[in-house]
PDB file of C-alpha atoms in Angstrom:
ATOM      1  CA  MET A  11      -0.001   0.026   0.033  1.00 62.00           C
ATOM      2  CA  GLU A  12       1.341   3.405  -0.927  1.00 84.00           C
ATOM      3  CA  LEU A  13       1.421   6.141   1.646  1.00 92.00           C
ATOM      4  CA  SER A  14       0.851   8.789  -1.081  1.00 91.00           C
ATOM      5  CA  LYS A  15      -2.552   7.257  -1.876  1.00 92.00           C
ATOM      6  CA  ILE A  16      -3.581   7.188   1.796  1.00 95.00           C
ATOM      7  CA  LEU A  17      -2.507  10.829   2.114  1.00 96.00           C
ATOM      8  CA  LEU A  18      -4.403  11.820  -1.001  1.00 96.00           C
ATOM      9  CA  ALA A  19      -7.490   9.907   0.236  1.00 97.00           C
ATOM     10  CA  GLY A  20      -7.231  11.743   3.574  1.00 98.00           C
ATOM     11  CA  LEU A  21      -6.784  15.076   1.837  1.00 98.00           C
ATOM     12  CA  VAL A  22      -9.777  14.612  -0.506  1.00 98.00           C
ATOM     13  CA  GLY A  23     -12.008  13.120   2.179  1.00 98.00           C
ATOM     14  CA  THR A  24     -11.187  15.727   4.798  1.00 98.00           C
ATOM     15  CA  THR A  25     -11.587  18.600   2.344  1.00 98.00           C
ATOM     16  CA  LEU A  26     -14.995  17.365   1.196  1.00 98.00           C
ATOM     17  CA  MET A  27     -16.219  16.723   4.736  1.00 98.00           C
ATOM     18  CA  THR A  28     -15.046  20.134   5.931  1.00 98.00           C
ATOM     19  CA  ALA A  29     -16.822  21.850   3.036  1.00 98.00           C
ATOM     20  CA  PHE A  30     -19.961  19.931   4.029  1.00 98.00           C
ATOM     21  CA  SER A  31     -19.658  21.041   7.628  1.00 98.00           C
ATOM     22  CA  TYR A  32     -19.164  24.664   6.655  1.00 97.00           C
ATOM     23  CA  LEU A  33     -22.125  24.481   4.227  1.00 98.00           C
ATOM     24  CA  VAL A  34     -24.465  23.010   6.830  1.00 98.00           C
ATOM     25  CA  GLY A  35     -23.206  25.625   9.262  1.00 97.00           C
ATOM     26  CA  GLN A  36     -24.093  28.399   6.841  1.00 98.00           C
ATOM     27  CA  LEU A  37     -27.531  26.893   6.142  1.00 98.00           C
ATOM     28  CA  CYS A  38     -28.293  26.474   9.857  1.00 97.00           C
ATOM     29  CA  ASP A  39     -26.565  29.695  10.998  1.00 97.00           C
ATOM     30  CA  ALA A  40     -24.327  27.723  13.390  1.00 97.00           C
ATOM     31  CA  GLU A  41     -20.613  27.245  13.893  1.00 95.00           C
ATOM     32  CA  LEU A  42     -19.915  23.715  12.708  1.00 97.00           C
ATOM     33  CA  GLY A  43     -16.478  24.050  11.103  1.00 96.00           C
ATOM     34  CA  GLU A  44     -14.210  21.581  12.815  1.00 97.00           C
ATOM     35  CA  PRO A  45     -10.948  23.606  12.388  1.00 97.00           C
ATOM     36  CA  LYS A  46     -12.488  26.743  13.964  1.00 96.00           C
ATOM     37  CA  LEU A  47     -13.900  24.729  16.831  1.00 96.00           C
ATOM     38  CA  LEU A  48     -10.558  22.992  17.359  1.00 95.00           C
ATOM     39  CA  ASN A  49      -8.889  26.441  17.546  1.00 93.00           C
ATOM     40  CA  LYS A  50     -11.409  27.508  20.191  1.00 93.00           C
ATOM     41  CA  PHE A  51     -10.573  24.455  22.229  1.00 91.00           C
ATOM     42  CA  LEU A  52      -6.886  25.177  21.951  1.00 90.00           C
ATOM     43  CA  ASP A  53      -7.316  28.868  22.793  1.00 88.00           C
ATOM     44  CA  ARG A  54      -9.449  28.076  25.869  1.00 85.00           C
ATOM     45  CA  SER A  55      -7.101  25.384  27.185  1.00 81.00           C
ATOM     46  CA  LYS A  56      -5.720  26.043  30.641  1.00 73.00           C
ATOM     47  CA  ARG A  57      -2.918  23.555  30.112  1.00 74.00           C
ATOM     48  CA  LEU A  58      -1.527  25.395  27.102  1.00 72.00           C
ATOM     49  CA  ASP A  59      -0.315  28.926  27.753  1.00 72.00           C
ATOM     50  CA  ILE A  60      -0.977  30.091  24.182  1.00 76.00           C
ATOM     51  CA  GLN A  61      -3.382  32.277  22.298  1.00 83.00           C
ATOM     52  CA  VAL A  62      -4.885  30.671  19.194  1.00 86.00           C
ATOM     53  CA  ALA A  63      -6.934  32.754  16.822  1.00 89.00           C
ATOM     54  CA  GLU A  64     -10.143  31.307  15.391  1.00 86.00           C
ATOM     55  CA  ASP A  65      -8.598  31.093  11.941  1.00 88.00           C
ATOM     56  CA  SER A  66      -5.232  29.735  13.140  1.00 93.00           C
ATOM     57  CA  ILE A  67      -3.583  27.009  11.084  1.00 95.00           C
ATOM     58  CA  TRP A  68      -3.378  24.732  14.143  1.00 94.00           C
ATOM     59  CA  GLY A  69      -7.028  23.655  13.954  1.00 95.00           C
ATOM     60  CA  TRP A  70      -6.602  22.871  10.288  1.00 97.00           C
ATOM     61  CA  ILE A  71      -3.409  20.869  11.003  1.00 96.00           C
ATOM     62  CA  PHE A  72      -5.104  18.724  13.727  1.00 96.00           C
ATOM     63  CA  HIS A  73      -8.185  18.237  11.520  1.00 98.00           C
ATOM     64  CA  TYR A  74      -6.185  17.085   8.487  1.00 98.00           C
ATOM     65  CA  LEU A  75      -3.940  14.833  10.637  1.00 98.00           C
ATOM     66  CA  THR A  76      -7.030  13.118  11.936  1.00 98.00           C
ATOM     67  CA  GLY A  77      -8.270  12.730   8.364  1.00 98.00           C
ATOM     68  CA  PHE A  78      -4.960  11.074   7.335  1.00 98.00           C
ATOM     69  CA  LEU A  79      -5.329   8.675  10.292  1.00 98.00           C
ATOM     70  CA  PHE A  80      -8.919   7.874   9.318  1.00 98.00           C
ATOM     71  CA  ALA A  81      -7.909   7.258   5.673  1.00 98.00           C
ATOM     72  CA  GLY A  82      -5.151   5.025   6.950  1.00 97.00           C
ATOM     73  CA  ALA A  83      -7.658   3.069   9.056  1.00 97.00           C
ATOM     74  CA  MET A  84      -9.850   2.623   5.911  1.00 96.00           C
ATOM     75  CA  ALA A  85      -6.763   1.486   3.872  1.00 94.00           C
ATOM     76  CA  ALA A  86      -5.765  -0.959   6.689  1.00 94.00           C
ATOM     77  CA  TYR A  87      -9.302  -2.351   6.648  1.00 95.00           C
ATOM     78  CA  PHE A  88      -9.268  -2.890   2.874  1.00 90.00           C
ATOM     79  CA  CYS A  89      -5.823  -4.435   3.007  1.00 89.00           C
ATOM     80  CA  SER A  90      -6.637  -6.838   5.799  1.00 93.00           C
ATOM     81  CA  THR A  91      -9.968  -8.108   4.429  1.00 92.00           C
ATOM     82  CA  GLU A  92     -11.233  -9.398   1.146  1.00 84.00           C
ATOM     83  CA  ASN A  93     -13.445  -6.342   0.840  1.00 87.00           C
ATOM     84  CA  HIS A  94     -12.857  -3.901  -1.996  1.00 87.00           C
ATOM     85  CA  PRO A  95     -13.657  -0.180  -1.708  1.00 90.00           C
ATOM     86  CA  THR A  96     -17.270  -0.065  -2.731  1.00 93.00           C
ATOM     87  CA  TRP A  97     -19.639   2.882  -2.328  1.00 96.00           C
ATOM     88  CA  TRP A  98     -21.856   1.061   0.143  1.00 97.00           C
ATOM     89  CA  LEU A  99     -18.841   0.119   2.266  1.00 96.00           C
ATOM     90  CA  ALA A 100     -17.716   3.752   2.092  1.00 97.00           C
ATOM     91  CA  ILE A 101     -21.017   4.799   3.637  1.00 98.00           C
ATOM     92  CA  VAL A 102     -20.722   2.154   6.343  1.00 98.00           C
ATOM     93  CA  LEU A 103     -17.123   3.007   7.140  1.00 98.00           C
ATOM     94  CA  GLY A 104     -18.011   6.752   7.127  1.00 98.00           C
ATOM     95  CA  CYS A 105     -20.717   6.074   9.705  1.00 98.00           C
ATOM     96  CA  ILE A 106     -18.258   4.120  11.856  1.00 98.00           C
ATOM     97  CA  LEU A 107     -15.668   6.868  11.530  1.00 98.00           C
ATOM     98  CA  GLY A 108     -18.408   9.406  12.337  1.00 98.00           C
ATOM     99  CA  LEU A 109     -19.149   7.562  15.598  1.00 98.00           C
ATOM    100  CA  PHE A 110     -15.450   7.733  16.468  1.00 98.00           C
ATOM    101  CA  GLY A 111     -15.571  11.436  15.651  1.00 97.00           C
ATOM    102  CA  VAL A 112     -18.629  11.889  17.905  1.00 98.00           C
ATOM    103  CA  LEU A 113     -16.857  10.075  20.738  1.00 98.00           C
ATOM    104  CA  GLY A 114     -13.752  12.185  20.263  1.00 97.00           C
ATOM    105  CA  TRP A 115     -15.652  15.434  20.302  1.00 97.00           C
ATOM    106  CA  LEU A 116     -17.783  14.422  23.324  1.00 97.00           C
ATOM    107  CA  THR A 117     -14.612  13.477  25.137  1.00 96.00           C
ATOM    108  CA  MET A 118     -13.015  16.832  24.412  1.00 94.00           C
ATOM    109  CA  ILE A 119     -16.117  18.629  25.538  1.00 94.00           C
ATOM    110  CA  ARG A 120     -16.426  16.533  28.687  1.00 95.00           C
ATOM    111  CA  PHE A 121     -12.826  16.947  29.858  1.00 92.00           C
ATOM    112  CA  HIS A 122     -12.044  20.456  28.693  1.00 90.00           C
ATOM    113  CA  SER A 123     -12.127  23.090  31.398  1.00 86.00           C
ATOM    114  CA  ALA A 124     -13.910  25.689  29.250  1.00 88.00           C
ATOM    115  CA  PRO A 125     -15.291  24.130  26.070  1.00 91.00           C
ATOM    116  CA  PRO A 126     -16.777  26.510  23.493  1.00 91.00           C
ATOM    117  CA  LYS A 127     -20.515  26.674  23.104  1.00 91.00           C
ATOM    118  CA  ILE A 128     -21.666  24.315  20.372  1.00 94.00           C
ATOM    119  CA  GLU A 129     -25.168  23.515  19.214  1.00 95.00           C
ATOM    120  CA  LEU A 130     -24.313  19.970  20.191  1.00 96.00           C
ATOM    121  CA  GLN A 131     -27.138  17.908  18.717  1.00 97.00           C
ATOM    122  CA  LEU A 132     -26.837  19.693  15.312  1.00 98.00           C
ATOM    123  CA  PHE A 133     -23.044  19.453  15.382  1.00 98.00           C
ATOM    124  CA  LEU A 134     -23.000  15.718  16.190  1.00 98.00           C
ATOM    125  CA  ILE A 135     -25.623  14.814  13.607  1.00 98.00           C
ATOM    126  CA  GLN A 136     -23.907  16.755  10.837  1.00 98.00           C
ATOM    127  CA  LEU A 137     -20.536  15.283  12.053  1.00 98.00           C
ATOM    128  CA  VAL A 138     -21.773  11.751  11.158  1.00 98.00           C
ATOM    129  CA  GLY A 139     -23.028  13.025   7.776  1.00 98.00           C
ATOM    130  CA  ALA A 140     -19.642  14.757   7.214  1.00 98.00           C
ATOM    131  CA  HIS A 141     -17.831  11.524   7.907  1.00 98.00           C
ATOM    132  CA  ILE A 142     -20.006   9.721   5.348  1.00 98.00           C
ATOM    133  CA  ILE A 143     -18.888  12.377   2.886  1.00 98.00           C
ATOM    134  CA  PHE A 144     -15.324  11.694   4.053  1.00 98.00           C
ATOM    135  CA  GLY A 145     -15.752   7.932   3.421  1.00 98.00           C
ATOM    136  CA  LEU A 146     -17.072   8.595  -0.065  1.00 98.00           C
ATOM    137  CA  GLY A 147     -14.248  11.012  -0.881  1.00 98.00           C
ATOM    138  CA  ALA A 148     -11.555   8.700   0.354  1.00 97.00           C
ATOM    139  CA  THR A 149     -13.165   5.740  -1.453  1.00 96.00           C
ATOM    140  CA  PHE A 150     -13.158   7.737  -4.647  1.00 95.00           C
ATOM    141  CA  VAL A 151      -9.373   8.026  -4.366  1.00 95.00           C
ATOM    142  CA  PHE A 152      -8.948   4.352  -3.386  1.00 93.00           C
ATOM    143  CA  ARG A 153     -11.129   3.258  -6.370  1.00 91.00           C
ATOM    144  CA  LEU A 154      -9.248   5.552  -8.719  1.00 88.00           C
ATOM    145  CA  TRP A 155      -6.232   3.321  -8.240  1.00 74.00           C
ATOM    146  CA  ALA A 156      -8.051  -0.033  -8.079  1.00 61.00           C
ATOM    147  CA  THR A 157      -4.849  -2.010  -7.581  1.00 55.00           C
ATOM    148  CA  TRP A 158      -3.608   0.067  -4.643  1.00 47.00           C
ATOM    149  CA  TYR A 159      -4.498  -2.672  -2.080  1.00 47.00           C
ATOM    150  CA  THR A 160      -2.331  -5.358  -3.668  1.00 52.00           C
ATOM    151  CA  LEU A 161       1.200  -5.795  -2.362  1.00 39.00           C
TER     152      LEU A 161
END
């Protein structure tokens, strides 16, 4: 398996899901952009003595690093099973990754000393949808090179 394909899958999937989150946020008049929310968590952290602007690159870096890890998890799944990257499997894996995303955000909110205000139910529902978009985007890249999963 080539690292470059995993990174491209993570890049495409994360970019599409982030665009989806920002679009839903615009339509619902709510802050749903993961990078901005991550920056707010960083800025409000009592453990870190730093000031992080809402539009800082740090939220984007953490967000894309997570996307690369999730694309790697998808690639590992495809490599370790007989399953090929299909669209239905992309939706299923997107839902599973979305649940991991929900657990991660709930953990951050629960253990952060001053979490930002988030319309939690809306955010978590759109987060699962955004991860389905991620799964479809990553699968598009994986399918583009149909032989990527062979050694």
